[in-house]
PDB file of N, CA and C in Angstrom:
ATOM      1  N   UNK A 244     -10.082 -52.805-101.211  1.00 82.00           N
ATOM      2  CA  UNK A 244     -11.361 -52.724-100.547  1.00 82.00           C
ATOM      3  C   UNK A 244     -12.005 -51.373-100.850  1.00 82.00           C
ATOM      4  N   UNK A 245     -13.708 -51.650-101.176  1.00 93.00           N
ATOM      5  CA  UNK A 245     -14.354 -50.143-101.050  1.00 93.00           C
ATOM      6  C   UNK A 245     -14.309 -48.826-100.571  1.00 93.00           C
ATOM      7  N   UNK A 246     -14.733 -48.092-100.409  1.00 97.00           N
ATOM      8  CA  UNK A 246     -14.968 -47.261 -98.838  1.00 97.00           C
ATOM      9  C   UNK A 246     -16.290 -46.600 -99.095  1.00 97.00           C
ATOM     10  N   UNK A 247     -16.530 -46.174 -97.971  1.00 98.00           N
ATOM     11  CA  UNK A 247     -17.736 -44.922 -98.066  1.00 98.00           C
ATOM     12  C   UNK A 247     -17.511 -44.078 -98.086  1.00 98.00           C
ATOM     13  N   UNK A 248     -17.418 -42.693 -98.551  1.00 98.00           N
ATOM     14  CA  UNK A 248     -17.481 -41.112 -97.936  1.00 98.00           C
ATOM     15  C   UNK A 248     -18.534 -40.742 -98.330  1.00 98.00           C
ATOM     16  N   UNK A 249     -18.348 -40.090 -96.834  1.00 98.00           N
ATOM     17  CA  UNK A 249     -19.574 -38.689 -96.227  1.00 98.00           C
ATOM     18  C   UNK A 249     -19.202 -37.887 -96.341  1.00 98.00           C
ATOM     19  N   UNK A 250     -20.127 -36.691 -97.735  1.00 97.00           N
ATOM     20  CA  UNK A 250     -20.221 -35.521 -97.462  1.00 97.00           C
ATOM     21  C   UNK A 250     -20.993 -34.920 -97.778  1.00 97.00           C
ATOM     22  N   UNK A 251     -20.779 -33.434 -97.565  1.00 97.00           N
ATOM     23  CA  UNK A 251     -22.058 -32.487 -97.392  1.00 97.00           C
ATOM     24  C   UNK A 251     -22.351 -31.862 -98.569  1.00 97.00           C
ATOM     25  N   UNK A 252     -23.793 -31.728 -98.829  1.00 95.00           N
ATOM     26  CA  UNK A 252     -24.660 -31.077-100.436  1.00 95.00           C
ATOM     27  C   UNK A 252     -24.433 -29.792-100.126  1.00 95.00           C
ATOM     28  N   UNK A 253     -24.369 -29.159-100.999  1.00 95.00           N
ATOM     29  CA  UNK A 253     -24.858 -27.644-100.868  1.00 95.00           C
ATOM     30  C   UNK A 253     -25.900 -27.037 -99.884  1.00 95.00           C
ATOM     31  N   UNK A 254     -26.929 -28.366-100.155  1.00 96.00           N
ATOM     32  CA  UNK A 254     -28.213 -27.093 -99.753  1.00 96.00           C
ATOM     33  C   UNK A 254     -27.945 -28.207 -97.959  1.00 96.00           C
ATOM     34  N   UNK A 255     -26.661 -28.725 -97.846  1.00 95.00           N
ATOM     35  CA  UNK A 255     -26.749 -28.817 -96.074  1.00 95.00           C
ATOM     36  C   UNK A 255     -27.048 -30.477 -96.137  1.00 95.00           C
ATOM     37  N   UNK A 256     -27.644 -31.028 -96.606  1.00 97.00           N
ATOM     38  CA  UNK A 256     -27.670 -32.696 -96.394  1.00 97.00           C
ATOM     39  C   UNK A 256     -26.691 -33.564 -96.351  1.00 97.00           C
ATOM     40  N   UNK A 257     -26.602 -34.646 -95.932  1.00 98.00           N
ATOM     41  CA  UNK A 257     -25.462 -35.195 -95.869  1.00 98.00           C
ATOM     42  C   UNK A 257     -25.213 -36.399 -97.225  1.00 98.00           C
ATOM     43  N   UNK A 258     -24.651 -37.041 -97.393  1.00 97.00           N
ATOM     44  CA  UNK A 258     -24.757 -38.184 -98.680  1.00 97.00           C
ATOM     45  C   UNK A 258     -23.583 -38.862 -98.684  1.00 97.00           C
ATOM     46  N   UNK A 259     -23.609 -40.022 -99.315  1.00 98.00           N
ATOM     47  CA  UNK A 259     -22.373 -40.745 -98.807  1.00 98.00           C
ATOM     48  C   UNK A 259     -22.055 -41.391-100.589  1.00 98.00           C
ATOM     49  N   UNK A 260     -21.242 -41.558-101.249  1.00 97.00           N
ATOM     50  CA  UNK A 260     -20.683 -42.641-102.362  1.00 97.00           C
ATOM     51  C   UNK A 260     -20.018 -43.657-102.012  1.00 97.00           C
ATOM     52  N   UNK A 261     -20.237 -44.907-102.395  1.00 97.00           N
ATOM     53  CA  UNK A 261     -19.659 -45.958-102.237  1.00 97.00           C
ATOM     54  C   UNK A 261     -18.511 -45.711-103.469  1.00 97.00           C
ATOM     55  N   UNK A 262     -17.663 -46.116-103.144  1.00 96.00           N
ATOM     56  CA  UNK A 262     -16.329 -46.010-104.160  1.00 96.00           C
ATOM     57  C   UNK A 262     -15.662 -47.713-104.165  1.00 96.00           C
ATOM     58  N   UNK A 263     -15.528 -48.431-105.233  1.00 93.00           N
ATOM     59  CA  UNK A 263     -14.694 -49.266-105.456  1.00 93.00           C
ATOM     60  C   UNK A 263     -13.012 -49.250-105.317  1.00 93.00           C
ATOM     61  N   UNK A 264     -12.495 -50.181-104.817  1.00 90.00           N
ATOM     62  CA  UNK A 264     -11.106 -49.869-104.771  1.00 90.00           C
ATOM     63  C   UNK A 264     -10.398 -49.473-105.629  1.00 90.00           C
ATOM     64  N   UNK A 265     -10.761 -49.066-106.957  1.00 91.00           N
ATOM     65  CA  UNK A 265     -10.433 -47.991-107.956  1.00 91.00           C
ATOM     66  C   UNK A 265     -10.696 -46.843-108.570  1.00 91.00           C
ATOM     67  N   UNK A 266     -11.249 -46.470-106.827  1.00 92.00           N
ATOM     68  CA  UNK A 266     -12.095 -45.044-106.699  1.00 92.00           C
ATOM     69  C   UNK A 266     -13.084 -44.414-107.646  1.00 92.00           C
ATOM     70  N   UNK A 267     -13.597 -45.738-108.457  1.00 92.00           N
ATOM     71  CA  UNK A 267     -14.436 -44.883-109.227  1.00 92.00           C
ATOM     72  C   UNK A 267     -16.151 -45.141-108.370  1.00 92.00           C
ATOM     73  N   UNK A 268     -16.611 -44.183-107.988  1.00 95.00           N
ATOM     74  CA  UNK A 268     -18.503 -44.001-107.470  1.00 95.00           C
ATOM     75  C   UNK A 268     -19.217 -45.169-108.000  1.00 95.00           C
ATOM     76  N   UNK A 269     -19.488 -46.274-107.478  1.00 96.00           N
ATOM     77  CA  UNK A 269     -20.629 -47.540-107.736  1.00 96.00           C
ATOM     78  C   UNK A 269     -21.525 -47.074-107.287  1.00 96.00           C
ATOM     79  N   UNK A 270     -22.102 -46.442-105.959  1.00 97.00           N
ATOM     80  CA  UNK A 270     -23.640 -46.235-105.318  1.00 97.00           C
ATOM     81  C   UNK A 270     -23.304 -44.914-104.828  1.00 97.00           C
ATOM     82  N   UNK A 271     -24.732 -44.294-104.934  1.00 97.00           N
ATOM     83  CA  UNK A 271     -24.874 -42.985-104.204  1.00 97.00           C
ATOM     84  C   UNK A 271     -26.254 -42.685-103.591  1.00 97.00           C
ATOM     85  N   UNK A 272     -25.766 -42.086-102.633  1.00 97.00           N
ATOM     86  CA  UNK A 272     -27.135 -42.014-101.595  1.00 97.00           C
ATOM     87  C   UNK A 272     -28.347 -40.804-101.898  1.00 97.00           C
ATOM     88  N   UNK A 273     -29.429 -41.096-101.469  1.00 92.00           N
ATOM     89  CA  UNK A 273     -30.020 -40.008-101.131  1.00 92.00           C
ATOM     90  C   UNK A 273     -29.527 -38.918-100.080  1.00 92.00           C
ATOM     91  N   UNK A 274     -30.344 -37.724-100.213  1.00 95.00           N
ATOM     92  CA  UNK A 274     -29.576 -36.988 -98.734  1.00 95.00           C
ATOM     93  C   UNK A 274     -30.677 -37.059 -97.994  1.00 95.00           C
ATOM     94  N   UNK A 275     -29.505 -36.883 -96.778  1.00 97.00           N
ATOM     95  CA  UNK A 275     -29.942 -37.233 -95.407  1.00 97.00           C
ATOM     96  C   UNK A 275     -30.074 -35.639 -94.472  1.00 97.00           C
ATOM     97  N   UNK A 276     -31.003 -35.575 -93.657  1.00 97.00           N
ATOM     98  CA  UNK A 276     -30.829 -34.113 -92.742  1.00 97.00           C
ATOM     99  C   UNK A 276     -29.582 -34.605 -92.210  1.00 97.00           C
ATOM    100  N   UNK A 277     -29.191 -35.742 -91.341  1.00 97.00           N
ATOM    101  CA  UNK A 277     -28.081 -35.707 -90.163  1.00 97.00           C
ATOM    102  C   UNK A 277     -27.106 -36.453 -90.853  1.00 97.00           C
ATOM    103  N   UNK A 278     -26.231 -36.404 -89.858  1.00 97.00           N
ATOM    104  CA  UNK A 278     -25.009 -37.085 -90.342  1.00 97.00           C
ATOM    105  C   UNK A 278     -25.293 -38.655 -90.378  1.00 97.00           C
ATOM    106  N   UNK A 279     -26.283 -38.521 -88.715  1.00 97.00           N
ATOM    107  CA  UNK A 279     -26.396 -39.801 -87.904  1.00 97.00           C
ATOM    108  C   UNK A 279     -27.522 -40.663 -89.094  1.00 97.00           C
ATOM    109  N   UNK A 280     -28.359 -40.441 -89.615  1.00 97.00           N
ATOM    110  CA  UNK A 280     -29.137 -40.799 -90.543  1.00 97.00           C
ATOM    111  C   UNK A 280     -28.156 -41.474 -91.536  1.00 97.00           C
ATOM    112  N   UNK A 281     -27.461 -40.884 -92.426  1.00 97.00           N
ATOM    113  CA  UNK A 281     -26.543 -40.654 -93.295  1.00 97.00           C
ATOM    114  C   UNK A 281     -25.900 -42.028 -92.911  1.00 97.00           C
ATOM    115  N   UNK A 282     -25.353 -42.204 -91.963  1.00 97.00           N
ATOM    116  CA  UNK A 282     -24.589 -43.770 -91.132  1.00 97.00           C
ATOM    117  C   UNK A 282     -25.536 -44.477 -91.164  1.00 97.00           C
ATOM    118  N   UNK A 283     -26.291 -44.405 -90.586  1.00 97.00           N
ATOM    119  CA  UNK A 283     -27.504 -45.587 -90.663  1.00 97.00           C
ATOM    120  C   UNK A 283     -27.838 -46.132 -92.083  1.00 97.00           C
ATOM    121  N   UNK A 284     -28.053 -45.200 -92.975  1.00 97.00           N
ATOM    122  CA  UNK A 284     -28.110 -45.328 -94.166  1.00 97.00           C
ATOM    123  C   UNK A 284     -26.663 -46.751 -95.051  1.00 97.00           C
ATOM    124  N   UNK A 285     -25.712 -45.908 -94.675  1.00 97.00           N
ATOM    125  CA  UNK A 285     -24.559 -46.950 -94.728  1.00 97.00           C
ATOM    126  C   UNK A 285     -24.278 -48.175 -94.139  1.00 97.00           C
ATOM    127  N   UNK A 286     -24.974 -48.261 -92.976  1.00 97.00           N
ATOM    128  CA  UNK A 286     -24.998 -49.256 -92.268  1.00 97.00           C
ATOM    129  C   UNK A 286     -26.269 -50.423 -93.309  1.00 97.00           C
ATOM    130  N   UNK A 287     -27.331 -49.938 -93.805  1.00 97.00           N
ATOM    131  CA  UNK A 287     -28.218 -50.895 -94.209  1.00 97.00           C
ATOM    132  C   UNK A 287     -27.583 -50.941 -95.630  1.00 97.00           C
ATOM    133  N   UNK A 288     -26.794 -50.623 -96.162  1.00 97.00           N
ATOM    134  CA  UNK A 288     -26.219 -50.921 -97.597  1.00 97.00           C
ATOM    135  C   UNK A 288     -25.430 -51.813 -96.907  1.00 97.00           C
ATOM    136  N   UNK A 289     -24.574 -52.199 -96.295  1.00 97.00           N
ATOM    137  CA  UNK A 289     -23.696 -53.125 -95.525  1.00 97.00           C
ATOM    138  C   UNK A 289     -24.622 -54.320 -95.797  1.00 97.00           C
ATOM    139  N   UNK A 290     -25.141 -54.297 -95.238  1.00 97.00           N
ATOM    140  CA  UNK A 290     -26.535 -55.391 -94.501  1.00 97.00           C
ATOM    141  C   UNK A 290     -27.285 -55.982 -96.122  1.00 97.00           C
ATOM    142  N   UNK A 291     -27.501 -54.760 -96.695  1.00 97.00           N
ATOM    143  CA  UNK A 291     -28.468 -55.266 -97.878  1.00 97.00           C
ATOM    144  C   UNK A 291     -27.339 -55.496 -99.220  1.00 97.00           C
ATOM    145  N   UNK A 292     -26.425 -54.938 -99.453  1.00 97.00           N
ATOM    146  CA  UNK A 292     -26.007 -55.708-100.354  1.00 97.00           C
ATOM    147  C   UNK A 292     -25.617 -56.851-101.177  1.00 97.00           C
ATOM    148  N   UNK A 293     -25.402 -57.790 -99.762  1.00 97.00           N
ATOM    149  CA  UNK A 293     -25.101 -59.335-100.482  1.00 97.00           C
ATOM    150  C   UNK A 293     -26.352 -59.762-100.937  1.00 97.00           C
ATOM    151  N   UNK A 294     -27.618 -59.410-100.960  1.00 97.00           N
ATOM    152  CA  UNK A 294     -28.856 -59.935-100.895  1.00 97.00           C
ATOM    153  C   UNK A 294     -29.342 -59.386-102.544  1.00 97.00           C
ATOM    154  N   UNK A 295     -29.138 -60.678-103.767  1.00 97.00           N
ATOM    155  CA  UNK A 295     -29.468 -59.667-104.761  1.00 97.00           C
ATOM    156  C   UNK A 295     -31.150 -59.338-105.283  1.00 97.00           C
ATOM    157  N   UNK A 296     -31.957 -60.079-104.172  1.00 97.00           N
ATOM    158  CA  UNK A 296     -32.795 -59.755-104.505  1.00 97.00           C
ATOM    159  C   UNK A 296     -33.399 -58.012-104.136  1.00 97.00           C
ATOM    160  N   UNK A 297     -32.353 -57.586-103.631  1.00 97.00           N
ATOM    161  CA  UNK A 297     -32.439 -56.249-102.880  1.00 97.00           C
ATOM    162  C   UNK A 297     -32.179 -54.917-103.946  1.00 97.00           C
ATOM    163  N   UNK A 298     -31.777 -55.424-105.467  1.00 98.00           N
ATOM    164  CA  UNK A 298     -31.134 -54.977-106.437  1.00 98.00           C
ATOM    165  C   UNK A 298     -32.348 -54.433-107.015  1.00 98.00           C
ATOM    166  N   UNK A 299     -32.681 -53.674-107.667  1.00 97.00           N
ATOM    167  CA  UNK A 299     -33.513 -53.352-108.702  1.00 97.00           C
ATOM    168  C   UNK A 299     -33.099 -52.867-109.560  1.00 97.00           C
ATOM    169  N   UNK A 300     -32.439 -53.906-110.854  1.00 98.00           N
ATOM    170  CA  UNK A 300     -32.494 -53.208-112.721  1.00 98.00           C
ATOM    171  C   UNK A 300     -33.448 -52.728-113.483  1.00 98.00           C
ATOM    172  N   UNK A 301     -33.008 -51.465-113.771  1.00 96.00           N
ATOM    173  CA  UNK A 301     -33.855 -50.155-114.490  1.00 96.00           C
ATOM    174  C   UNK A 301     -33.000 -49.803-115.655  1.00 96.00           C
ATOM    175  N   UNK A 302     -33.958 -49.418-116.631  1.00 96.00           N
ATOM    176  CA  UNK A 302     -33.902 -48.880-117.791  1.00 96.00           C
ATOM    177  C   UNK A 302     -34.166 -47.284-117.849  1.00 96.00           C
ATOM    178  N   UNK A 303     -33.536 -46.332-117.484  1.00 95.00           N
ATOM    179  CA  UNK A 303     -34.166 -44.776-117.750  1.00 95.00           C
ATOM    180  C   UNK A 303     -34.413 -44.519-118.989  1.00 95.00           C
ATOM    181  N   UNK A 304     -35.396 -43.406-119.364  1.00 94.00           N
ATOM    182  CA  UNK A 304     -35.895 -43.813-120.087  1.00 94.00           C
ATOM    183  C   UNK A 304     -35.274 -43.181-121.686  1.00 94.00           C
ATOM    184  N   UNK A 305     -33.808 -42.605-121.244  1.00 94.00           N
ATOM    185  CA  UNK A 305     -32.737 -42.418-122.383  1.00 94.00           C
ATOM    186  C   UNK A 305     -32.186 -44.072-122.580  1.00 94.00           C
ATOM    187  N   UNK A 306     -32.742 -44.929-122.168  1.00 95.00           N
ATOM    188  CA  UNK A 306     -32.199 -46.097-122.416  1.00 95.00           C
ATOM    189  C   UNK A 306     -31.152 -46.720-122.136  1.00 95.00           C
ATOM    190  N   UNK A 307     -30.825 -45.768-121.116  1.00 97.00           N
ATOM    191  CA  UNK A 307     -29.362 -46.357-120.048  1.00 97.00           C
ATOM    192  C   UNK A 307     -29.750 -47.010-119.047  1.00 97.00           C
ATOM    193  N   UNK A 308     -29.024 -48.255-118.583  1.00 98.00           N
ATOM    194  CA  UNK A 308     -29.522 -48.994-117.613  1.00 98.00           C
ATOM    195  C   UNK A 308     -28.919 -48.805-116.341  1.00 98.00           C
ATOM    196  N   UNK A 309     -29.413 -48.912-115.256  1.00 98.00           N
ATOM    197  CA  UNK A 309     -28.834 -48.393-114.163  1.00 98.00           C
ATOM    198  C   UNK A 309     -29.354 -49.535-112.639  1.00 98.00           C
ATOM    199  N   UNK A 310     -29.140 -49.380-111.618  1.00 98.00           N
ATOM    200  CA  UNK A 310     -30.195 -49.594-110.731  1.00 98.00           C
ATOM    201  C   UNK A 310     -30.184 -49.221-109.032  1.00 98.00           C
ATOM    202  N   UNK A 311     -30.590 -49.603-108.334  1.00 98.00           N
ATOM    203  CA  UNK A 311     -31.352 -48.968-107.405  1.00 98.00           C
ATOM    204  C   UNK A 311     -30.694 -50.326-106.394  1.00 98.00           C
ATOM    205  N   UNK A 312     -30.435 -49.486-105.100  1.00 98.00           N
ATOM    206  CA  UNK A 312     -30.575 -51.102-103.731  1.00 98.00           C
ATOM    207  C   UNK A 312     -31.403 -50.498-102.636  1.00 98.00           C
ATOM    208  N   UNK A 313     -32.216 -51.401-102.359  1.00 97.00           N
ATOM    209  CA  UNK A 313     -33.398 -51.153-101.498  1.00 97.00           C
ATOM    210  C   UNK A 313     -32.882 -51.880-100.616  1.00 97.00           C
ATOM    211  N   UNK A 314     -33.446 -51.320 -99.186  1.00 95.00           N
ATOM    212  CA  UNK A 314     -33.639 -51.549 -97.658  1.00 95.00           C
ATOM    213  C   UNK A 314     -34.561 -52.916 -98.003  1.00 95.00           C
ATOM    214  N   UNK A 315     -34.832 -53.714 -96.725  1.00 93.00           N
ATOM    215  CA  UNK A 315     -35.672 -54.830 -96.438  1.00 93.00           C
ATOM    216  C   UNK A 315     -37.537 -54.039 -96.607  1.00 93.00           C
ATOM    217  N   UNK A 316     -37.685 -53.019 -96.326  1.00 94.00           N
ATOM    218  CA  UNK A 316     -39.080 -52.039 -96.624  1.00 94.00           C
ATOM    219  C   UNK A 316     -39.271 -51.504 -97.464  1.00 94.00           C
ATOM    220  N   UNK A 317     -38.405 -51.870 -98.824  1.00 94.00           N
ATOM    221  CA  UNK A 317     -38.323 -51.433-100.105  1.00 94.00           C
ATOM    222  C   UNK A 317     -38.178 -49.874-100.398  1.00 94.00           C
ATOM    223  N   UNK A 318     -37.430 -49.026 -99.197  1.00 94.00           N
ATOM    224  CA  UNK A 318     -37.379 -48.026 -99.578  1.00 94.00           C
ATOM    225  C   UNK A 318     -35.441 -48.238-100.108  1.00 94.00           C
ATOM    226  N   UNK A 319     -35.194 -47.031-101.578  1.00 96.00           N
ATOM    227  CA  UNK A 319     -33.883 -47.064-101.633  1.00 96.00           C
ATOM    228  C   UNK A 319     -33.267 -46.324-100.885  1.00 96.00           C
ATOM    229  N   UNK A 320     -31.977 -47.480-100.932  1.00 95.00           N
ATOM    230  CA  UNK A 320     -30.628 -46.669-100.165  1.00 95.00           C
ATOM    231  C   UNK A 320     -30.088 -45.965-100.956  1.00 95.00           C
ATOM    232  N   UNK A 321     -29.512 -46.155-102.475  1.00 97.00           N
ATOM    233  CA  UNK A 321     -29.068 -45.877-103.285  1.00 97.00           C
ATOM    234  C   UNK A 321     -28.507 -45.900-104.555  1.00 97.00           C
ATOM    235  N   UNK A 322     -28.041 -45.796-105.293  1.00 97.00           N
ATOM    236  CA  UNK A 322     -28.436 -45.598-106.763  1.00 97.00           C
ATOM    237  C   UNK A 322     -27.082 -45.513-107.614  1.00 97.00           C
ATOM    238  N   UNK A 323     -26.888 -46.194-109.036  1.00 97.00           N
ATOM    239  CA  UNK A 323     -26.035 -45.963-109.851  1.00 97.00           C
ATOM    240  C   UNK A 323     -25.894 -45.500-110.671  1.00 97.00           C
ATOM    241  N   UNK A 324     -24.806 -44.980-111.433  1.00 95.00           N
ATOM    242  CA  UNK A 324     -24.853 -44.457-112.481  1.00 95.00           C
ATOM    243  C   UNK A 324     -25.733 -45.290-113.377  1.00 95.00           C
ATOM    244  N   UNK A 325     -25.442 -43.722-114.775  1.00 96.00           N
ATOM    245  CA  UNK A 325     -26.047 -44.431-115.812  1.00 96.00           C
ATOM    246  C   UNK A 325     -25.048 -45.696-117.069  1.00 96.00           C
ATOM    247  N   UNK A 326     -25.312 -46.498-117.249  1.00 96.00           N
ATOM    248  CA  UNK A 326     -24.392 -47.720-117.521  1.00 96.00           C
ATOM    249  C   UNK A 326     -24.508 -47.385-119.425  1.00 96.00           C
ATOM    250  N   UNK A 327     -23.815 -47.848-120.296  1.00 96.00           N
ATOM    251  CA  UNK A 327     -23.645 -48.032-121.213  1.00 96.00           C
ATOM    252  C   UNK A 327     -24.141 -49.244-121.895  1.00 96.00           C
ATOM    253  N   UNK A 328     -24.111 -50.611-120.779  1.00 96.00           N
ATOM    254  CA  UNK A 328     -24.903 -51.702-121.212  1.00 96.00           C
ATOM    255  C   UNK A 328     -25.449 -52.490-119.824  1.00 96.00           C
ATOM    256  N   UNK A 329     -26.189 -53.558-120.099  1.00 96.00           N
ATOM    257  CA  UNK A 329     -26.884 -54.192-119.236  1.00 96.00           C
ATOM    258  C   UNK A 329     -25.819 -54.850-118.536  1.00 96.00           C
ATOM    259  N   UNK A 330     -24.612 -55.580-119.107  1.00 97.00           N
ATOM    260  CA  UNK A 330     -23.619 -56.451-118.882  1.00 97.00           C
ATOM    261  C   UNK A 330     -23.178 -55.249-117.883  1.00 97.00           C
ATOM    262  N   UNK A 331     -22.689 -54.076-117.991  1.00 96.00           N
ATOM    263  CA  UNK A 331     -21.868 -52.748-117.403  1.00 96.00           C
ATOM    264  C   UNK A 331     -22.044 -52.973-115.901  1.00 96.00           C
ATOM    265  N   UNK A 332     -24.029 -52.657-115.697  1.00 97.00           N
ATOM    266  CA  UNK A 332     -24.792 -52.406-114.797  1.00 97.00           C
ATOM    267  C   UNK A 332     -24.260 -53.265-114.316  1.00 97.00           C
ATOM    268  N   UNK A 333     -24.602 -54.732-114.613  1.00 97.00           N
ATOM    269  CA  UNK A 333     -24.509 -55.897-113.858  1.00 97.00           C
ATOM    270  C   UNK A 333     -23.131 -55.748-113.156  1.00 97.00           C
ATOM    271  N   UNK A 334     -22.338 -55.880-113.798  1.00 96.00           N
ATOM    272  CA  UNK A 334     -20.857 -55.680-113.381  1.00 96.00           C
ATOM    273  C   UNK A 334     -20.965 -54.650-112.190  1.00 96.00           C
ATOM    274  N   UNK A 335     -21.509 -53.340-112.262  1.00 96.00           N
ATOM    275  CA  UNK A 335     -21.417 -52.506-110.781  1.00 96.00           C
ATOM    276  C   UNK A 335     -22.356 -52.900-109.803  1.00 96.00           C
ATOM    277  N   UNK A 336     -23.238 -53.785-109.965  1.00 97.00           N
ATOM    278  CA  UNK A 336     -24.210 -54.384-108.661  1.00 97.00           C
ATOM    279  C   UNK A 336     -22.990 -55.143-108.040  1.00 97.00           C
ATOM    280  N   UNK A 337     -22.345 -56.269-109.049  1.00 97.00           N
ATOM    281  CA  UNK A 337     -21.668 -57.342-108.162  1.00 97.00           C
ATOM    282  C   UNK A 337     -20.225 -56.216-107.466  1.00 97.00           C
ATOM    283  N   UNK A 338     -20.172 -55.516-107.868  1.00 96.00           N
ATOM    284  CA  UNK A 338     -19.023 -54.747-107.508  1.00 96.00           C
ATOM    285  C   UNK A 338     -19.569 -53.962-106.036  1.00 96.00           C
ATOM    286  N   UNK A 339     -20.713 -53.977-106.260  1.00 97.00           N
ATOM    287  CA  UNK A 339     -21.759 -53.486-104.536  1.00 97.00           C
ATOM    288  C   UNK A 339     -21.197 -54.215-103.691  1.00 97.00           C
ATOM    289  N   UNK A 340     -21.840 -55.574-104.361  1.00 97.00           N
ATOM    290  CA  UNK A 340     -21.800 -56.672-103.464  1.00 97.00           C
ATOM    291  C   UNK A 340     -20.789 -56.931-102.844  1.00 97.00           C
ATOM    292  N   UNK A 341     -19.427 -56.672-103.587  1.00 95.00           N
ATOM    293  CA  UNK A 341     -18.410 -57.383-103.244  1.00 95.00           C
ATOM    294  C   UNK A 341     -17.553 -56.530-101.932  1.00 95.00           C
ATOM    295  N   UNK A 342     -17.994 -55.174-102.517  1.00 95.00           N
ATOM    296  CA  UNK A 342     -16.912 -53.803-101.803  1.00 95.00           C
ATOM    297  C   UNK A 342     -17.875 -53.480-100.835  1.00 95.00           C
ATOM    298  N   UNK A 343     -19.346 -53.250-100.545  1.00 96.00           N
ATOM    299  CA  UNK A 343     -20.134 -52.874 -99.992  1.00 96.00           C
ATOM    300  C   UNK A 343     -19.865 -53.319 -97.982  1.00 96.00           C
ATOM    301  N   UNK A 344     -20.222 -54.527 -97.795  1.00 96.00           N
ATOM    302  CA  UNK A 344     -19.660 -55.348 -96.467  1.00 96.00           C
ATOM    303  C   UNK A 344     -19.197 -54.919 -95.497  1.00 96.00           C
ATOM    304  N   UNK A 345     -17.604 -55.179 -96.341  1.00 95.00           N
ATOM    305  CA  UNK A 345     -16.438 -54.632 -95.508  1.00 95.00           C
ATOM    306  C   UNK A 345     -16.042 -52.802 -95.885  1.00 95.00           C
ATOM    307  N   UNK A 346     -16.504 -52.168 -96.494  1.00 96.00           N
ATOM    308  CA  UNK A 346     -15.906 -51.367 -96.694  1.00 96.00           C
ATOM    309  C   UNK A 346     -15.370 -49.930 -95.501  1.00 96.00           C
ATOM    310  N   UNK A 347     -14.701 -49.294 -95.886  1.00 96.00           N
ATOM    311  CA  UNK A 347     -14.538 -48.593 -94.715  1.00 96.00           C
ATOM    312  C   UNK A 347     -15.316 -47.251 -94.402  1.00 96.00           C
ATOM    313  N   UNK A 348     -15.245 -46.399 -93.817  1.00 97.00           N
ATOM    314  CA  UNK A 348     -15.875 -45.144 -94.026  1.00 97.00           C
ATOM    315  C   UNK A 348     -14.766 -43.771 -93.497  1.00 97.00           C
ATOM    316  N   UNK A 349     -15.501 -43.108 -94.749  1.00 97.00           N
ATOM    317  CA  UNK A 349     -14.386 -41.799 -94.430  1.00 97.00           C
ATOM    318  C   UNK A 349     -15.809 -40.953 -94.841  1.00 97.00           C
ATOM    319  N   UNK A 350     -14.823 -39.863 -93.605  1.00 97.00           N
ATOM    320  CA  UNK A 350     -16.080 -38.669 -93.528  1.00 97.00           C
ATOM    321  C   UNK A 350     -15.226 -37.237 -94.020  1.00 97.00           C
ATOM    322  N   UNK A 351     -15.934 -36.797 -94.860  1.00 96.00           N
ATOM    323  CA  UNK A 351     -15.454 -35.576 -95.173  1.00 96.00           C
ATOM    324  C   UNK A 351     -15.772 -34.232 -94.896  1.00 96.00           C
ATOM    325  N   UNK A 352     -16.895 -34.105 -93.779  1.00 93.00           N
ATOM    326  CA  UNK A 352     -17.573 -33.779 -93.153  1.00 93.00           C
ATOM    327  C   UNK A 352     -17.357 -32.184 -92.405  1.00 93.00           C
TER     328      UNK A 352
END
């Protein structure tokens, strides 16, 4: 199973990575001022992940494909690496999907 950890930026924000059960980083957050934000934040990746219309595939514009999961108000929760191929990407959305749910949370805080 996934997990979340929370921890803290340099400049003080909080941010969380979704990690696959082979600890490698699938999603990463924006930062948050609070911690409590930061949870909430995790809480709507829970909620929005099974939903793939919630996905947005992007091309940056080095030509790595990557993408984005948006809230129900189309703002993002958070974001993936940069992928090597389209097939890659795809592969770490469903890997959202799958670990995202249930996953647990650890705070490093």
């Amino acid at each position: 199973m996934g997990k979340f950890v929370i921890s803290k930026r340099n400049n003080g924000e909080f941010q969380f990575n979704l990690k696959a059960t082979n600890g490698q980083v699938i999603l990463t957050s924006e930062g948050y001022a609070t911690k409590v934000n930061c949870q909430k934040g995790i809480d709507s990746v829970k909620t929005n992940a099974p939903i793939d219309e919630r996905f947005e595939r992007k091309t940056a514009t080095s030509g790595k494909p990557y993408f984005s999961l948006k809230a129900s108000n189309g703002q993002i929760i958070g974001s993936s690496e940069m992928y090597e191929s389209t097939a890659a990407r795809d592969n770490g959305i469903e890997s959202v999907k799958k670990n995202a749910p249930e996953a647990s949370v650890e705070d490093l805080t």
